[in-house]
């Protein structure tokens, strides 16, 4: 298959994955509301998962189809890009990203803990069933904390009973099927392009797939900044990062042992820990991330990308 066709498949499937994730998440929210599932349960699961479905789907398909380096690269690369890239870019037009102490303490610390745990398992050489079980357990604890924290809010906002529309169910099924098929095409085209261009799969995962599957978050961030809507939720990005690691790596590792590239242990994971710590430090001072601080994160990402590509 020619490179032009593969590139076309990559771009088309990437856009399709993002759209399928949007359709699936919106439909699940509607169905959950009709079934009187507590809103907090939908919020803490669907909200975080919604922005991470493209990354999770790509990582899951990559691992289960024999390309584990690609899957790990998608998760770690996406998390680094979310913090250093998307959050950094969102501050550059003229506004500051705001947060509160609860988000920093809860989401920031859980995000930090999740990557530290993953790094420990990576140092051990293999991310397998035990690692998956521990990561999923940590995510369950994270959900429990969120539910307990916001239970009082839910009691003051009772749900309205509704009905499930057949069209909504059809959309949910279509979105899910589309996600599975298009993620498979996305991973296939990425692997084929990597082989033709002699580019390691990890690099494709760290940059092309990681940035591509986060395209929706990037567009929202840039548009919000351009319109001076500067209340971009830091918790959404950190929550997405937590989901990417604890679910995006946790679930696939229950089924297969994921080999670990040495450079990921000594560079990729430590960089993710570093940018998370830097972001928490910037935000903790006055609960805001200003233009100069966002620019610093972008510079860090550019330096990391340059070093990573050079060392590969």
mmCIF file of N, CA, C and O in Angstrom, residues 241-276:
data_model
loop_
_atom_site.group_PDB
_atom_site.id
_atom_site.type_symbol
_atom_site.label_atom_id
_atom_site.label_comp_id
_atom_site.label_asym_id
_atom_site.label_seq_id
_atom_site.Cartn_x
_atom_site.Cartn_y
_atom_site.Cartn_z
ATOM 1 N N UNK A 241 -5.455 12.410 32.237
ATOM 2 C CA UNK A 241 -4.156 11.759 32.390
ATOM 3 C C UNK A 241 -4.234 10.559 33.334
ATOM 4 O O UNK A 241 -3.614 9.515 33.103
ATOM 5 N N UNK A 242 -5.001 10.734 34.420
ATOM 6 C CA UNK A 242 -5.180 9.634 35.367
ATOM 7 C C UNK A 242 -5.852 8.452 34.676
ATOM 8 O O UNK A 242 -5.435 7.299 34.824
ATOM 9 N N UNK A 243 -6.897 8.732 33.910
ATOM 10 C CA UNK A 243 -7.607 7.683 33.179
ATOM 11 C C UNK A 243 -6.678 7.008 32.172
ATOM 12 O O UNK A 243 -6.692 5.775 32.032
ATOM 13 N N UNK A 244 -5.891 7.798 31.460
ATOM 14 C CA UNK A 244 -4.987 7.242 30.442
ATOM 15 C C UNK A 244 -4.069 6.179 31.021
ATOM 16 O O UNK A 244 -3.847 5.122 30.410
ATOM 17 N N UNK A 245 -3.511 6.456 32.203
ATOM 18 C CA UNK A 245 -2.552 5.525 32.800
ATOM 19 C C UNK A 245 -3.262 4.366 33.489
ATOM 20 O O UNK A 245 -2.998 3.192 33.214
ATOM 21 N N UNK A 246 -4.178 4.692 34.409
ATOM 22 C CA UNK A 246 -4.783 3.655 35.241
ATOM 23 C C UNK A 246 -5.705 2.741 34.446
ATOM 24 O O UNK A 246 -5.793 1.545 34.726
ATOM 25 N N UNK A 247 -6.392 3.272 33.442
ATOM 26 C CA UNK A 247 -7.278 2.456 32.616
ATOM 27 C C UNK A 247 -6.602 2.096 31.288
ATOM 28 O O UNK A 247 -6.647 0.953 30.842
ATOM 29 N N UNK A 248 -5.968 3.090 30.652
ATOM 30 C CA UNK A 248 -5.346 2.867 29.348
ATOM 31 C C UNK A 248 -4.223 1.852 29.373
ATOM 32 O O UNK A 248 -3.996 1.139 28.389
ATOM 33 N N UNK A 249 -3.508 1.774 30.492
ATOM 34 C CA UNK A 249 -2.473 0.752 30.658
ATOM 35 C C UNK A 249 -2.989 -0.397 31.522
ATOM 36 O O UNK A 249 -2.672 -1.566 31.286
ATOM 37 N N UNK A 250 -3.806 -0.070 32.519
ATOM 38 C CA UNK A 250 -4.292 -1.079 33.456
ATOM 39 C C UNK A 250 -5.080 -2.195 32.803
ATOM 40 O O UNK A 250 -4.833 -3.384 33.060
ATOM 41 N N UNK A 251 -6.037 -1.847 31.937
ATOM 42 C CA UNK A 251 -6.872 -2.882 31.309
ATOM 43 C C UNK A 251 -6.092 -3.758 30.321
ATOM 44 O O UNK A 251 -6.153 -4.991 30.404
ATOM 45 N N UNK A 252 -5.337 -3.170 29.371
ATOM 46 C CA UNK A 252 -4.583 -4.041 28.447
ATOM 47 C C UNK A 252 -3.595 -4.972 29.146
ATOM 48 O O UNK A 252 -3.409 -6.115 28.726
ATOM 49 N N UNK A 253 -2.985 -4.491 30.243
ATOM 50 C CA UNK A 253 -1.982 -5.313 30.923
ATOM 51 C C UNK A 253 -2.595 -6.493 31.659
ATOM 52 O O UNK A 253 -1.878 -7.406 32.077
ATOM 53 N N UNK A 254 -3.923 -6.500 31.817
ATOM 54 C CA UNK A 254 -4.581 -7.669 32.388
ATOM 55 C C UNK A 254 -4.565 -8.840 31.413
ATOM 56 O O UNK A 254 -4.645 -10.001 31.822
ATOM 57 N N UNK A 255 -4.469 -8.543 30.132
ATOM 58 C CA UNK A 255 -4.562 -9.564 29.088
ATOM 59 C C UNK A 255 -3.212 -9.979 28.522
ATOM 60 O O UNK A 255 -3.016 -11.136 28.150
ATOM 61 N N UNK A 256 -2.293 -9.031 28.426
ATOM 62 C CA UNK A 256 -0.968 -9.336 27.869
ATOM 63 C C UNK A 256 0.105 -8.633 28.690
ATOM 64 O O UNK A 256 -0.153 -7.609 29.319
ATOM 65 N N UNK A 257 1.288 -9.213 28.681
ATOM 66 C CA UNK A 257 2.426 -8.557 29.320
ATOM 67 C C UNK A 257 2.999 -7.527 28.356
ATOM 68 O O UNK A 257 3.297 -7.843 27.209
ATOM 69 N N UNK A 258 3.143 -6.308 28.846
ATOM 70 C CA UNK A 258 3.603 -5.221 27.992
ATOM 71 C C UNK A 258 5.097 -5.003 28.201
ATOM 72 O O UNK A 258 5.522 -4.626 29.294
ATOM 73 N N UNK A 259 5.919 -5.249 27.186
ATOM 74 C CA UNK A 259 7.351 -4.998 27.325
ATOM 75 C C UNK A 259 7.636 -3.515 27.446
ATOM 76 O O UNK A 259 6.861 -2.679 26.975
ATOM 77 N N UNK A 260 8.728 -3.190 28.076
ATOM 78 C CA UNK A 260 9.058 -1.793 28.344
ATOM 79 C C UNK A 260 10.368 -1.423 27.669
ATOM 80 O O UNK A 260 11.384 -2.109 27.829
ATOM 81 N N UNK A 261 10.357 -0.350 26.915
ATOM 82 C CA UNK A 261 11.567 0.134 26.270
ATOM 83 C C UNK A 261 12.428 0.865 27.305
ATOM 84 O O UNK A 261 11.915 1.696 28.061
ATOM 85 N N UNK A 262 13.723 0.578 27.382
ATOM 86 C CA UNK A 262 14.588 1.218 28.382
ATOM 87 C C UNK A 262 14.534 2.741 28.349
ATOM 88 O O UNK A 262 14.556 3.387 29.409
ATOM 89 N N UNK A 263 14.444 3.329 27.153
ATOM 90 C CA UNK A 263 14.415 4.783 27.046
ATOM 91 C C UNK A 263 13.146 5.366 27.663
ATOM 92 O O UNK A 263 13.149 6.502 28.142
ATOM 93 N N UNK A 264 12.081 4.586 27.675
ATOM 94 C CA UNK A 264 10.853 5.052 28.316
ATOM 95 C C UNK A 264 11.027 5.143 29.825
ATOM 96 O O UNK A 264 10.448 6.014 30.475
ATOM 97 N N UNK A 265 11.843 4.239 30.367
ATOM 98 C CA UNK A 265 12.088 4.226 31.813
ATOM 99 C C UNK A 265 12.959 5.400 32.233
ATOM 100 O O UNK A 265 12.715 6.039 33.259
ATOM 101 N N UNK A 266 13.999 5.676 31.443
ATOM 102 C CA UNK A 266 14.959 6.711 31.851
ATOM 103 C C UNK A 266 14.628 8.103 31.313
ATOM 104 O O UNK A 266 15.200 9.088 31.759
ATOM 105 N N UNK A 267 13.680 8.190 30.358
ATOM 106 C CA UNK A 267 13.369 9.503 29.797
ATOM 107 C C UNK A 267 11.876 9.822 29.808
ATOM 108 O O UNK A 267 11.462 10.811 30.439
ATOM 109 N N UNK A 268 11.047 9.018 29.142
ATOM 110 C CA UNK A 268 9.642 9.372 28.955
ATOM 111 C C UNK A 268 8.875 9.502 30.273
ATOM 112 O O UNK A 268 8.240 10.524 30.536
ATOM 113 N N UNK A 269 8.916 8.450 31.087
ATOM 114 C CA UNK A 269 8.188 8.481 32.353
ATOM 115 C C UNK A 269 8.729 9.556 33.297
ATOM 116 O O UNK A 269 7.950 10.297 33.904
ATOM 117 N N UNK A 270 10.063 9.695 33.455
ATOM 118 C CA UNK A 270 10.571 10.780 34.289
ATOM 119 C C UNK A 270 10.167 12.179 33.795
ATOM 120 O O UNK A 270 9.902 13.076 34.609
ATOM 121 N N UNK A 271 10.111 12.371 32.481
ATOM 122 C CA UNK A 271 9.674 13.665 31.947
ATOM 123 C C UNK A 271 8.223 13.923 32.330
ATOM 124 O O UNK A 271 7.857 15.050 32.706
ATOM 125 N N UNK A 272 7.381 12.893 32.261
ATOM 126 C CA UNK A 272 5.979 13.058 32.649
ATOM 127 C C UNK A 272 5.863 13.415 34.126
ATOM 128 O O UNK A 272 5.062 14.282 34.508
ATOM 129 N N UNK A 273 6.664 12.776 34.960
ATOM 130 C CA UNK A 273 6.681 13.119 36.387
ATOM 131 C C UNK A 273 7.134 14.560 36.578
ATOM 132 O O UNK A 273 6.542 15.330 37.350
ATOM 133 N N UNK A 274 8.163 14.957 35.835
ATOM 134 C CA UNK A 274 8.715 16.307 35.966
ATOM 135 C C UNK A 274 7.707 17.380 35.558
ATOM 136 O O UNK A 274 7.514 18.369 36.285
ATOM 137 N N UNK A 275 7.049 17.209 34.406
ATOM 138 C CA UNK A 275 6.107 18.237 33.952
ATOM 139 C C UNK A 275 4.887 18.296 34.868
ATOM 140 O O UNK A 275 4.295 19.373 35.064
ATOM 141 N N UNK A 276 4.503 17.147 35.442
ATOM 142 C CA UNK A 276 3.392 17.148 36.400
ATOM 143 C C UNK A 276 3.770 17.948 37.649
ATOM 144 O O UNK A 276 2.979 18.757 38.145
#
